[in-house]
Every structure is written in structure tokens, then in C-alpha cells.
mmCIF file of C-alpha atoms and ligand atoms in Angstrom:
data_model
loop_
_atom_site.group_PDB
_atom_site.id
_atom_site.type_symbol
_atom_site.label_atom_id
_atom_site.label_comp_id
_atom_site.label_asym_id
_atom_site.label_seq_id
_atom_site.Cartn_x
_atom_site.Cartn_y
_atom_site.Cartn_z
ATOM 1 C CA MET A 164 -46.204 56.797 61.784
ATOM 2 C CA ARG A 165 -48.212 53.715 62.380
ATOM 3 C CA LEU A 166 -51.030 54.641 60.141
ATOM 4 C CA ALA A 167 -53.139 51.845 61.572
ATOM 5 C CA ARG A 168 -53.397 53.917 64.702
ATOM 6 C CA PHE A 169 -55.329 56.607 62.983
ATOM 7 C CA ILE A 170 -58.211 56.642 60.633
ATOM 8 C CA THR A 171 -56.636 56.043 57.276
ATOM 9 C CA ILE A 172 -59.306 57.597 55.203
ATOM 10 C CA GLY A 173 -56.841 60.156 54.023
ATOM 11 C CA THR A 174 -57.595 59.563 50.384
ATOM 12 C CA ILE A 175 -61.255 60.304 50.898
ATOM 13 C CA LEU A 176 -60.596 63.185 53.231
ATOM 14 C CA ALA A 177 -57.827 64.574 51.102
ATOM 15 C CA CYS A 178 -60.250 64.783 48.225
ATOM 16 C CA GLY A 179 -62.692 66.560 50.480
ATOM 17 C CA LEU A 180 -60.130 68.728 52.192
ATOM 18 C CA PHE A 181 -58.572 69.992 49.027
ATOM 19 C CA SER A 182 -61.817 70.732 47.317
ATOM 20 C CA CYS A 183 -63.167 73.649 49.291
ATOM 21 C CA HIS A 184 -63.984 76.928 47.644
ATOM 22 C CA LEU A 185 -63.519 78.966 50.780
ATOM 23 C CA LEU A 186 -60.769 81.081 49.345
ATOM 24 C CA PRO A 187 -60.598 84.856 49.105
ATOM 25 C CA PRO A 188 -60.638 85.655 46.254
ATOM 26 C CA ARG A 189 -62.447 82.675 44.875
ATOM 27 C CA PRO A 190 -60.144 80.505 42.769
ATOM 28 C CA ALA A 191 -62.230 81.298 39.714
ATOM 29 C CA ASP A 192 -61.241 84.928 40.236
ATOM 30 C CA LEU A 193 -57.530 84.220 40.492
ATOM 31 C CA PRO A 194 -55.331 84.924 37.499
ATOM 32 C CA SER A 195 -54.768 81.698 35.594
ATOM 33 C CA GLU A 196 -51.040 82.050 36.212
ATOM 34 C CA THR A 197 -51.655 81.989 39.966
ATOM 35 C CA VAL A 198 -53.930 78.972 39.687
ATOM 36 C CA THR A 199 -51.274 77.175 37.670
ATOM 37 C CA LYS A 200 -48.696 77.877 40.360
ATOM 38 C CA LEU A 201 -51.021 76.579 43.051
ATOM 39 C CA LEU A 202 -51.684 73.441 41.072
ATOM 40 C CA GLU A 203 -47.974 72.949 40.521
ATOM 41 C CA ARG A 204 -47.252 73.107 44.260
ATOM 42 C CA ARG A 205 -45.701 69.758 45.023
ATOM 43 C CA LEU A 206 -43.721 68.341 47.868
ATOM 44 C CA PRO A 207 -39.955 68.387 47.344
ATOM 45 C CA ASP A 208 -38.207 65.127 46.493
ATOM 46 C CA GLN A 209 -36.078 65.154 49.632
ATOM 47 C CA PRO A 210 -37.049 65.822 53.243
ATOM 48 C CA ARG A 211 -36.204 69.358 54.341
ATOM 49 C CA PHE A 212 -35.197 70.375 57.856
ATOM 50 C CA VAL A 213 -34.136 73.429 59.823
ATOM 51 C CA PRO A 214 -30.378 73.756 59.215
ATOM 52 C CA GLY A 215 -28.376 73.136 62.363
ATOM 53 C CA GLU A 216 -31.216 71.930 64.606
ATOM 54 C CA VAL A 217 -31.592 68.443 66.086
ATOM 55 C CA ILE A 218 -34.527 67.256 68.206
ATOM 56 C CA VAL A 219 -33.224 65.007 70.998
ATOM 57 C CA LYS A 220 -35.134 62.854 73.448
ATOM 58 C CA LEU A 221 -33.074 61.798 76.433
ATOM 59 C CA LYS A 222 -33.877 59.007 78.842
ATOM 60 C CA PRO A 223 -35.540 60.463 81.945
ATOM 61 C CA THR A 224 -32.471 60.147 84.177
ATOM 62 C CA VAL A 225 -30.057 61.695 81.703
ATOM 63 C CA SER A 226 -29.171 65.388 81.582
ATOM 64 C CA PRO A 227 -27.859 67.312 78.575
ATOM 65 C CA GLN A 228 -24.121 66.781 78.210
ATOM 66 C CA SER A 229 -23.124 70.410 77.846
ATOM 67 C CA ASP A 230 -19.371 69.810 77.666
ATOM 68 C CA ARG A 231 -19.747 67.192 74.982
ATOM 69 C CA LEU A 232 -22.054 69.439 73.017
ATOM 70 C CA ARG A 233 -19.709 72.392 73.286
ATOM 71 C CA LYS A 234 -16.831 70.355 71.884
ATOM 72 C CA MET A 235 -19.022 69.605 68.891
ATOM 73 C CA GLY A 236 -19.834 73.275 68.360
ATOM 74 C CA THR A 237 -23.413 72.777 69.510
ATOM 75 C CA GLU A 238 -25.606 73.878 72.377
ATOM 76 C CA ALA A 239 -29.013 73.054 73.812
ATOM 77 C CA MET A 240 -31.653 75.707 73.162
ATOM 78 C CA GLU A 241 -33.708 76.765 76.182
ATOM 79 C CA ARG A 242 -36.884 75.583 74.578
ATOM 80 C CA VAL A 243 -38.349 72.230 75.660
ATOM 81 C CA THR A 244 -40.993 70.649 73.461
ATOM 82 C CA SER A 245 -44.345 69.242 74.507
ATOM 83 C CA GLY A 246 -42.739 65.806 74.135
ATOM 84 C CA GLY A 247 -40.041 66.641 76.688
ATOM 85 C CA GLU A 248 -37.450 66.772 73.904
ATOM 86 C CA LEU A 249 -34.581 69.238 73.745
ATOM 87 C CA ILE A 250 -33.560 71.069 70.625
ATOM 88 C CA TYR A 251 -29.821 71.163 70.043
ATOM 89 C CA ARG A 252 -28.380 73.550 67.532
ATOM 90 C CA ILE A 253 -25.066 74.401 65.981
ATOM 91 C CA VAL A 254 -23.804 77.447 67.870
ATOM 92 C CA PRO A 255 -24.980 80.434 65.778
ATOM 93 C CA THR A 256 -21.540 82.072 65.655
ATOM 94 C CA LEU A 257 -20.162 78.863 64.161
ATOM 95 C CA ALA A 258 -23.108 78.324 61.830
ATOM 96 C CA GLY A 259 -22.570 81.840 60.525
ATOM 97 C CA THR A 260 -19.177 80.813 59.162
ATOM 98 C CA MET A 261 -20.462 77.718 57.360
ATOM 99 C CA ARG A 262 -21.916 77.288 53.891
ATOM 100 C CA PRO A 263 -25.517 75.967 53.701
ATOM 101 C CA ALA A 264 -24.367 72.583 52.402
ATOM 102 C CA GLU A 265 -21.884 72.297 55.287
ATOM 103 C CA ILE A 266 -24.586 73.069 57.838
ATOM 104 C CA ARG A 267 -26.874 70.480 56.302
ATOM 105 C CA ASP A 268 -24.127 67.836 56.311
ATOM 106 C CA LYS A 269 -23.130 68.675 59.884
ATOM 107 C CA THR A 270 -26.749 68.493 61.013
ATOM 108 C CA MET A 271 -27.093 64.971 59.628
ATOM 109 C CA ALA A 272 -23.703 64.012 61.135
ATOM 110 C CA LEU A 273 -24.892 65.308 64.513
ATOM 111 C CA VAL A 274 -28.081 63.254 64.257
ATOM 112 C CA GLN A 275 -26.059 60.108 63.605
ATOM 113 C CA GLU A 276 -23.547 60.885 66.342
ATOM 114 C CA ILE A 277 -26.068 61.802 69.032
ATOM 115 C CA ASN A 278 -28.176 58.725 68.254
ATOM 116 C CA ARG A 279 -25.153 56.639 69.263
ATOM 117 C CA TRP A 280 -24.859 58.235 72.702
ATOM 118 C CA ASP A 281 -25.959 56.311 75.758
ATOM 119 C CA GLY A 282 -29.037 57.845 77.264
ATOM 120 C CA VAL A 283 -30.493 59.069 73.975
ATOM 121 C CA LEU A 284 -33.846 57.603 72.992
ATOM 122 C CA TYR A 285 -33.835 59.302 69.613
ATOM 123 C CA ALA A 286 -32.337 62.229 67.730
ATOM 124 C CA GLN A 287 -33.699 63.568 64.466
ATOM 125 C CA PRO A 288 -33.627 66.673 62.307
ATOM 126 C CA ASN A 289 -36.266 69.345 62.869
ATOM 127 C CA TYR A 290 -38.059 68.497 59.637
ATOM 128 C CA ILE A 291 -40.087 71.012 57.680
ATOM 129 C CA LEU A 292 -43.498 69.903 56.451
ATOM 130 C CA GLU A 293 -45.604 71.676 53.895
ATOM 131 C CA ILE A 294 -49.067 71.862 52.490
ATOM 132 C CA ALA A 295 -49.713 68.398 51.099
ATOM 133 C CA ASP A 296 -50.624 69.702 47.679
ATOM 134 C CA THR A 297 -53.126 72.446 47.251
ATOM 135 C CA ALA A 298 -55.446 71.067 44.646
ATOM 136 C CA PRO A 299 -56.145 68.055 42.470
ATOM 137 C CA ASN A 300 -55.095 68.238 38.855
ATOM 138 C CA ASP A 301 -58.483 69.056 37.413
ATOM 139 C CA PRO A 302 -59.189 72.762 38.045
ATOM 140 C CA ARG A 303 -62.941 72.138 37.708
ATOM 141 C CA TYR A 304 -62.902 70.099 40.921
ATOM 142 C CA ARG A 305 -63.799 73.356 42.592
ATOM 143 C CA ASP A 306 -67.305 73.026 41.245
ATOM 144 C CA GLN A 307 -68.316 70.852 44.187
ATOM 145 C CA TRP A 308 -67.282 67.601 42.612
ATOM 146 C CA HIS A 309 -66.507 66.265 46.069
ATOM 147 C CA TYR A 310 -70.158 66.344 47.014
ATOM 148 C CA PHE A 311 -71.120 63.896 44.316
ATOM 149 C CA ASN A 312 -71.380 60.159 44.545
ATOM 150 C CA ASN A 313 -68.213 58.272 43.759
ATOM 151 C CA GLY A 314 -68.205 57.114 40.157
ATOM 152 C CA THR A 315 -67.729 58.203 36.612
ATOM 153 C CA GLY A 316 -71.347 58.417 35.448
ATOM 154 C CA PRO A 317 -73.466 61.528 34.939
ATOM 155 C CA GLY A 318 -73.549 63.645 38.091
ATOM 156 C CA GLN A 319 -70.898 61.462 39.694
ATOM 157 C CA SER A 320 -67.278 62.147 40.503
ATOM 158 C CA PRO A 321 -64.338 59.839 41.230
ATOM 159 C CA GLY A 322 -63.563 60.293 44.902
ATOM 160 C CA GLY A 323 -66.872 62.002 45.613
ATOM 161 C CA ILE A 324 -68.256 61.283 49.070
ATOM 162 C CA ASN A 325 -71.995 61.358 48.354
ATOM 163 C CA LEU A 326 -72.706 64.124 50.814
ATOM 164 C CA PRO A 327 -76.370 64.823 50.034
ATOM 165 C CA ARG A 328 -77.273 61.280 51.078
ATOM 166 C CA ALA A 329 -75.208 61.671 54.251
ATOM 167 C CA TRP A 330 -76.941 64.994 55.041
ATOM 168 C CA ASP A 331 -80.248 63.137 54.860
ATOM 169 C CA LEU A 332 -79.068 61.280 57.964
ATOM 170 C CA THR A 333 -77.293 64.104 59.818
ATOM 171 C CA THR A 334 -75.798 67.519 59.253
ATOM 172 C CA GLY A 335 -73.369 67.081 62.145
ATOM 173 C CA SER A 336 -73.056 68.029 65.784
ATOM 174 C CA SER A 337 -71.835 71.134 67.607
ATOM 175 C CA GLN A 338 -70.426 68.803 70.256
ATOM 176 C CA VAL A 339 -67.580 67.849 67.939
ATOM 177 C CA VAL A 340 -64.473 70.046 67.871
ATOM 178 C CA VAL A 341 -62.187 69.591 64.891
ATOM 179 C CA ALA A 342 -58.720 71.126 65.089
ATOM 180 C CA VAL A 343 -57.337 72.086 61.705
ATOM 181 C CA ILE A 344 -53.538 72.120 61.962
ATOM 182 C CA ASP A 345 -52.544 74.215 58.981
ATOM 183 C CA THR A 346 -51.733 77.786 57.861
ATOM 184 C CA GLY A 347 -54.273 79.432 60.169
ATOM 185 C CA ILE A 348 -57.526 81.032 59.086
ATOM 186 C CA LEU A 349 -59.146 84.186 57.700
ATOM 187 C CA PRO A 350 -61.772 84.953 60.334
ATOM 188 C CA THR A 351 -63.177 87.904 58.378
ATOM 189 C CA HIS A 352 -64.045 85.814 55.332
ATOM 190 C CA GLU A 353 -67.664 86.492 54.402
ATOM 191 C CA ASP A 354 -68.714 82.913 55.131
ATOM 192 C CA ILE A 355 -66.784 82.693 58.433
ATOM 193 C CA ALA A 356 -67.356 86.102 60.075
ATOM 194 C CA GLY A 357 -70.012 85.562 62.729
ATOM 195 C CA SER A 358 -70.149 81.819 62.176
ATOM 196 C CA PRO A 359 -70.780 79.978 65.442
ATOM 197 C CA ASN A 360 -68.684 77.166 64.014
ATOM 198 C CA TYR A 361 -65.409 79.081 64.432
ATOM 199 C CA ILE A 362 -64.007 78.942 67.958
ATOM 200 C CA GLY A 363 -60.531 80.467 67.573
ATOM 201 C CA GLY A 364 -57.375 78.506 68.142
ATOM 202 C CA PHE A 365 -53.669 79.151 68.526
ATOM 203 C CA ASP A 366 -50.678 80.242 66.458
ATOM 204 C CA MET A 367 -47.948 77.669 67.181
ATOM 205 C CA ILE A 368 -45.315 79.013 64.753
ATOM 206 C CA SER A 369 -42.289 79.876 66.878
ATOM 207 C CA ASP A 370 -40.101 81.501 64.220
ATOM 208 C CA PRO A 371 -41.318 85.077 63.473
ATOM 209 C CA ALA A 372 -39.848 85.029 59.958
ATOM 210 C CA ARG A 373 -41.742 81.865 59.098
ATOM 211 C CA ALA A 374 -44.857 83.087 60.899
ATOM 212 C CA ASN A 375 -45.041 86.305 58.847
ATOM 213 C CA ASP A 376 -47.216 87.976 61.505
ATOM 214 C CA GLY A 377 -44.438 89.868 63.291
ATOM 215 C CA ASP A 378 -43.976 87.564 66.252
ATOM 216 C CA GLY A 379 -43.608 83.976 67.415
ATOM 217 C CA ARG A 380 -46.342 81.979 69.097
ATOM 218 C CA ASP A 381 -49.515 83.848 69.997
ATOM 219 C CA SER A 382 -53.184 83.235 70.553
ATOM 220 C CA ASP A 383 -54.322 84.643 67.199
ATOM 221 C CA PRO A 384 -54.235 82.043 64.389
ATOM 222 C CA THR A 385 -55.180 84.541 61.679
ATOM 223 C CA ASP A 386 -53.382 83.641 58.473
ATOM 224 C CA PRO A 387 -51.269 86.604 57.256
ATOM 225 C CA GLY A 388 -50.381 84.789 54.031
ATOM 226 C CA ASP A 389 -47.522 82.517 53.094
ATOM 227 C CA ALA A 390 -46.438 83.815 49.697
ATOM 228 C CA VAL A 391 -42.732 83.461 48.976
ATOM 229 C CA ALA A 392 -40.422 84.980 46.402
ATOM 230 C CA ASP A 393 -38.089 83.158 44.066
ATOM 231 C CA SER A 394 -35.397 81.286 46.092
ATOM 232 C CA GLU A 395 -36.814 82.577 49.393
ATOM 233 C CA CYS A 396 -37.081 79.116 50.974
ATOM 234 C CA PHE A 397 -33.878 77.641 49.618
ATOM 235 C CA PRO A 398 -31.691 78.259 46.581
ATOM 236 C CA GLY A 399 -33.823 77.607 43.528
ATOM 237 C CA SER A 400 -37.124 77.315 45.412
ATOM 238 C CA PRO A 401 -40.025 78.503 43.260
ATOM 239 C CA PRO A 402 -42.084 81.608 44.026
ATOM 240 C CA GLN A 403 -45.538 80.791 45.419
ATOM 241 C CA PRO A 404 -48.681 82.884 45.915
ATOM 242 C CA ASP A 405 -50.516 82.930 49.231
ATOM 243 C CA SER A 406 -52.217 79.558 49.630
ATOM 244 C CA TRP A 407 -54.883 80.376 52.265
ATOM 245 C CA HIS A 408 -54.768 76.625 52.711
ATOM 246 C CA GLY A 409 -55.931 76.522 56.325
ATOM 247 C CA THR A 410 -59.052 78.501 55.443
ATOM 248 C CA HIS A 411 -59.569 76.184 52.502
ATOM 249 C CA VAL A 412 -59.361 73.045 54.678
ATOM 250 C CA ALA A 413 -61.390 74.506 57.553
ATOM 251 C CA GLY A 414 -64.056 75.559 55.065
ATOM 252 C CA THR A 415 -64.493 72.035 53.856
ATOM 253 C CA VAL A 416 -64.685 70.737 57.417
ATOM 254 C CA GLY A 417 -67.379 73.332 58.069
ATOM 255 C CA VAL A 418 -65.995 76.444 59.787
ATOM 256 C CA GLY A 419 -68.280 78.720 57.792
ATOM 257 C CA LYS A 420 -72.037 79.056 57.808
ATOM 258 C CA THR A 421 -73.834 76.475 55.741
ATOM 259 C CA ASN A 422 -77.246 76.737 54.104
ATOM 260 C CA ASN A 423 -76.995 80.541 54.319
ATOM 261 C CA GLY A 424 -77.005 81.403 50.661
ATOM 262 C CA VAL A 425 -73.394 82.605 50.834
ATOM 263 C CA GLY A 426 -70.156 81.010 49.724
ATOM 264 C CA VAL A 427 -69.949 77.286 50.185
ATOM 265 C CA ALA A 428 -71.298 74.511 52.368
ATOM 266 C CA GLY A 429 -69.184 72.634 54.878
ATOM 267 C CA VAL A 430 -69.197 68.858 55.124
ATOM 268 C CA ASN A 431 -70.383 69.293 58.730
ATOM 269 C CA TRP A 432 -72.905 72.138 59.143
ATOM 270 C CA ASN A 433 -72.656 72.382 62.926
ATOM 271 C CA VAL A 434 -69.099 71.400 63.814
ATOM 272 C CA ARG A 435 -66.864 73.589 65.971
ATOM 273 C CA VAL A 436 -63.573 74.305 64.206
ATOM 274 C CA GLN A 437 -60.366 75.332 65.903
ATOM 275 C CA ALA A 438 -57.482 76.702 63.816
ATOM 276 C CA VAL A 439 -54.000 75.740 64.984
ATOM 277 C CA ARG A 440 -51.414 77.524 62.923
ATOM 278 C CA VAL A 441 -48.164 75.703 62.086
ATOM 279 C CA LEU A 442 -47.482 76.352 58.401
ATOM 280 C CA GLY A 443 -46.126 79.729 57.344
ATOM 281 C CA LYS A 444 -43.665 80.894 54.751
ATOM 282 C CA CYS A 445 -41.707 77.871 53.464
ATOM 283 C CA GLY A 446 -43.770 75.382 55.480
ATOM 284 C CA GLY A 447 -43.620 74.542 59.180
ATOM 285 C CA THR A 448 -41.252 72.729 61.526
ATOM 286 C CA ILE A 449 -41.963 69.331 62.967
ATOM 287 C CA ALA A 450 -41.240 70.685 66.471
ATOM 288 C CA ASP A 451 -44.079 73.216 66.101
ATOM 289 C CA ILE A 452 -46.355 70.607 64.514
ATOM 290 C CA ASN A 453 -45.740 68.117 67.341
ATOM 291 C CA ASP A 454 -46.600 70.818 69.884
ATOM 292 C CA ALA A 455 -49.736 71.689 67.896
ATOM 293 C CA ILE A 456 -50.889 68.061 67.926
ATOM 294 C CA ARG A 457 -50.609 67.885 71.711
ATOM 295 C CA TRP A 458 -52.168 71.332 72.232
ATOM 296 C CA ALA A 459 -55.118 70.435 70.023
ATOM 297 C CA ALA A 460 -55.589 67.241 72.020
ATOM 298 C CA GLY A 461 -55.752 69.227 75.271
ATOM 299 C CA LEU A 462 -52.285 68.150 76.413
ATOM 300 C CA PRO A 463 -49.799 70.594 77.966
ATOM 301 C CA VAL A 464 -47.362 72.536 75.809
ATOM 302 C CA PRO A 465 -44.622 74.536 77.593
ATOM 303 C CA GLY A 466 -45.273 78.255 77.214
ATOM 304 C CA ALA A 467 -48.743 77.901 75.688
ATOM 305 C CA PRO A 468 -52.026 78.361 77.558
ATOM 306 C CA PRO A 469 -54.188 75.243 77.876
ATOM 307 C CA ASN A 470 -56.630 74.567 75.063
ATOM 308 C CA PRO A 471 -60.066 75.439 76.499
ATOM 309 C CA THR A 472 -61.855 73.261 73.954
ATOM 310 C CA PRO A 473 -59.768 70.172 73.170
ATOM 311 C CA ALA A 474 -60.487 68.581 69.838
ATOM 312 C CA LYS A 475 -62.097 65.220 69.188
ATOM 313 C CA VAL A 476 -60.641 65.187 65.689
ATOM 314 C CA ILE A 477 -57.377 66.600 64.398
ATOM 315 C CA SER A 478 -57.065 67.280 60.691
ATOM 316 C CA MET A 479 -53.582 67.525 59.233
ATOM 317 C CA SER A 480 -53.500 68.273 55.547
ATOM 318 C CA LEU A 481 -49.736 68.600 55.400
ATOM 319 C CA GLY A 482 -46.719 66.450 54.729
ATOM 320 C CA GLY A 483 -43.111 66.032 53.749
ATOM 321 C CA ARG A 484 -41.152 63.541 51.737
ATOM 322 C CA GLY A 485 -39.740 60.525 53.581
ATOM 323 C CA PRO A 486 -40.945 57.524 55.597
ATOM 324 C CA CYS A 487 -42.679 58.189 58.909
ATOM 325 C CA LEU A 488 -39.945 56.487 60.886
ATOM 326 C CA LEU A 489 -37.756 59.521 60.195
ATOM 327 C CA SER A 490 -39.655 61.425 62.872
ATOM 328 C CA PRO A 491 -40.073 59.419 66.098
ATOM 329 C CA SER A 492 -40.941 62.680 67.881
ATOM 330 C CA THR A 493 -44.068 62.948 65.715
ATOM 331 C CA GLN A 494 -44.999 59.331 66.393
ATOM 332 C CA ALA A 495 -44.764 60.174 70.107
ATOM 333 C CA ALA A 496 -47.064 63.187 69.642
ATOM 334 C CA ILE A 497 -49.554 61.139 67.625
ATOM 335 C CA ASP A 498 -49.497 58.379 70.259
ATOM 336 C CA ASP A 499 -50.154 60.918 73.021
ATOM 337 C CA ALA A 500 -53.109 62.417 71.134
ATOM 338 C CA VAL A 501 -54.588 59.021 70.298
ATOM 339 C CA ASP A 502 -54.208 57.971 73.951
ATOM 340 C CA ALA A 503 -56.144 61.145 74.846
ATOM 341 C CA GLY A 504 -59.024 59.869 72.721
ATOM 342 C CA VAL A 505 -58.446 61.992 69.641
ATOM 343 C CA THR A 506 -58.966 60.753 66.099
ATOM 344 C CA ILE A 507 -56.265 62.011 63.769
ATOM 345 C CA VAL A 508 -56.947 62.381 60.076
ATOM 346 C CA VAL A 509 -54.036 62.963 57.734
ATOM 347 C CA ALA A 510 -53.876 63.757 54.061
ATOM 348 C CA ALA A 511 -52.730 60.949 51.828
ATOM 349 C CA GLY A 512 -51.901 63.489 49.157
ATOM 350 C CA ASN A 513 -53.276 63.841 45.690
ATOM 351 C CA GLU A 514 -50.256 62.511 43.870
ATOM 352 C CA ALA A 515 -51.160 58.813 43.465
ATOM 353 C CA SER A 516 -48.065 57.928 45.487
ATOM 354 C CA ASP A 517 -47.795 55.370 48.294
ATOM 355 C CA ALA A 518 -48.688 57.233 51.508
ATOM 356 C CA SER A 519 -45.973 55.301 53.369
ATOM 357 C CA GLY A 520 -43.419 57.480 51.589
ATOM 358 C CA PHE A 521 -44.605 60.651 53.310
ATOM 359 C CA LEU A 522 -44.036 62.075 56.739
HETATM 360 CA CA1 CA B 103 -47.319 84.790 65.651
HETATM 361 CA CA1 CA B 104 -50.627 85.066 64.991
HETATM 362 CA CA1 CA B 105 -72.099 79.181 53.287
#
């Protein structure tokens, strides 16, 4: 993605976004083993994608070449994305006879082949993105270090954003809607229940198994948890506890009540926060994320109701390994949202790695 097109304050925001305490139970109450697992959550070394699926953008005058697809053992799914892309997939009966490595290889071969066809603007895998790290390395960051002034002296914190001085100037505006594209939210959390800052959202996860709430897309972005067992995501994938990451991020933005003597304070005391759910068990697909970006921006998404309160700011604290050019469909979604006047803020991660190496 052309990072210059969005506000590249990811490092600052990432520090803020990952530092919220709005977790039930509070991290301090979690078993140390669980905390260790959360801290060890890292992006995989290689980009992951949905086996067998290819996102394809055709030129406007071109129609899907069904015969050609059939000969290749593929078909076009009925679903059309918010970017007008089609999703091709290996025919399920064929995929069922293939080993996982074969499906992965065939998916990449299909991407290369289809990109060579006349009339194709781009073809890419349906990448899977994940929480862009859950926490910085120092577990004590949870003690509001992010509110401090940046520095290493007494009462200071590297990466701190000096919030008390900012609050002297303003505690934010209820006119600003921030969409948090993440794992959803826990609306019954003691600091969120009854908060005027929470205005609902949408659950954009199309795969019920990934969604973990019993269905595909729906209007309730409540986070049912995203814990996974050993090897549940792919062979050898580590077990993970529920992250409650979306609640965590939204809490830092300011979805809860602030200055109420309960829980934590948000960066913005008066903001309106919309939860758009895309990350479930084993992460979320780029096709769902692209649709979530456009929905949050107030743009149409096939099959989803219009967003009654389009966002001025979209927060995406998620990522995957690989350069942005791997996903032209996401660049298109970002461009559409920016053209609609939305500021997009993305995590730069907490891994001291060049942000250009992440989707
Ligand atoms: Ca659902
Ligand atoms: Ca739901
Ligand atoms: Ca509070």
C-alpha cells in the first residue's frame, strides 16, 4: 500500500493501540502462562492465504471465462466483493482429493496463470491477516505507560504520547466516528456497557468457522473469542488464548466511559466507536477486510446494509507478512476509502521491523 496516502503514525498509534487495559479479565489477572502466549503472538514468516481461493479483478468489459476455468478445475464463486472482484476457487470436489501442499501450490499457479490472461487487471491469493502483535515486550506497559511523555526519564516512557498535556487542549469530539476493524467487541464490558461512545458496527466475517459465532456476516460485531487449539490453523500452528484484541484497541481509542472511576481512560473521551469485525479464529481474510474498509467508509458492500454512521477514521491494528504490492485489491479498497475522505491508520507493529515488509 502506498503508505504516503495514509497517516503513517502507525508507530505512535501502535504503541497506543496495543497498550489498552480494556480486557476481561484484566491482563494482571491472567495466568502468567496465558500472558506469555499473548506476548509470543507473532506474525508468521510467510504470507498465509485461503487455500484454493483467488481474488480476480476483470476489466469492465470482460466476463468470467467459465469454460477456461472449468478446464483448470476451478469455478467462480457467486460472491462479488465490494471492489467488484470475483473470487475463483478450486472446485471443492477436486480440492477434497488434494493434499494441503498441493492446494497451496495450485493456488499460486492459478494466480500466476490468471494474471497472464487478457482482460485481467489483477489476480491474487485471498490472504489471511492477523492481529499485528498483541502487546509490546515489556508486560508492565499495561500500567499506562502510553500516557506518559516520550522519553526515558522519571515518569516518562519511550513511545509515550503525552496525553495529559493533550487533554488540557481537548478531550475529543463526539462528531468523530472511528471504525475499529478488528476482532469485534465485548459490549457488556463494565467500562463499555451504557457508554455513549459505542455505536455498534458490523460483523464482516463470511466464514462461520472462522467467525466462531455460528454464522457468516451479521449486524452484531460481538466478539465470541478467537482462541485456537494446537494445529487448528495449520499443521504446527501454536495454541492461542482468546485475544479480545478488538476490545483492547477500541478501548484505547475511547469506546468506554472515561473519567468515570471505572476501568481505563480512552485517548478520546467523547469519540464514537464503531466495531467492524474481520478477525476470528486463525485471523481474517483480505476479501472480508477489503469489504470492511469500504463499509466503514460508507461505501456499498454487496449483501451488507449501508453503514448509517460512516467513519472519519479507520483503525486497522492487523497485518500479515509480505510487501503491500501483494494485495492490489486492498490498495483499491484503501484508495476508495481515502477518496471518500477517510483517514486510515494502520499498525506498524511492535517488532522493530521495516513496515514496508507487512501487508
Ligand atoms: Ca457472524
Ligand atoms: Ca456476529
Ligand atoms: Ca473508564
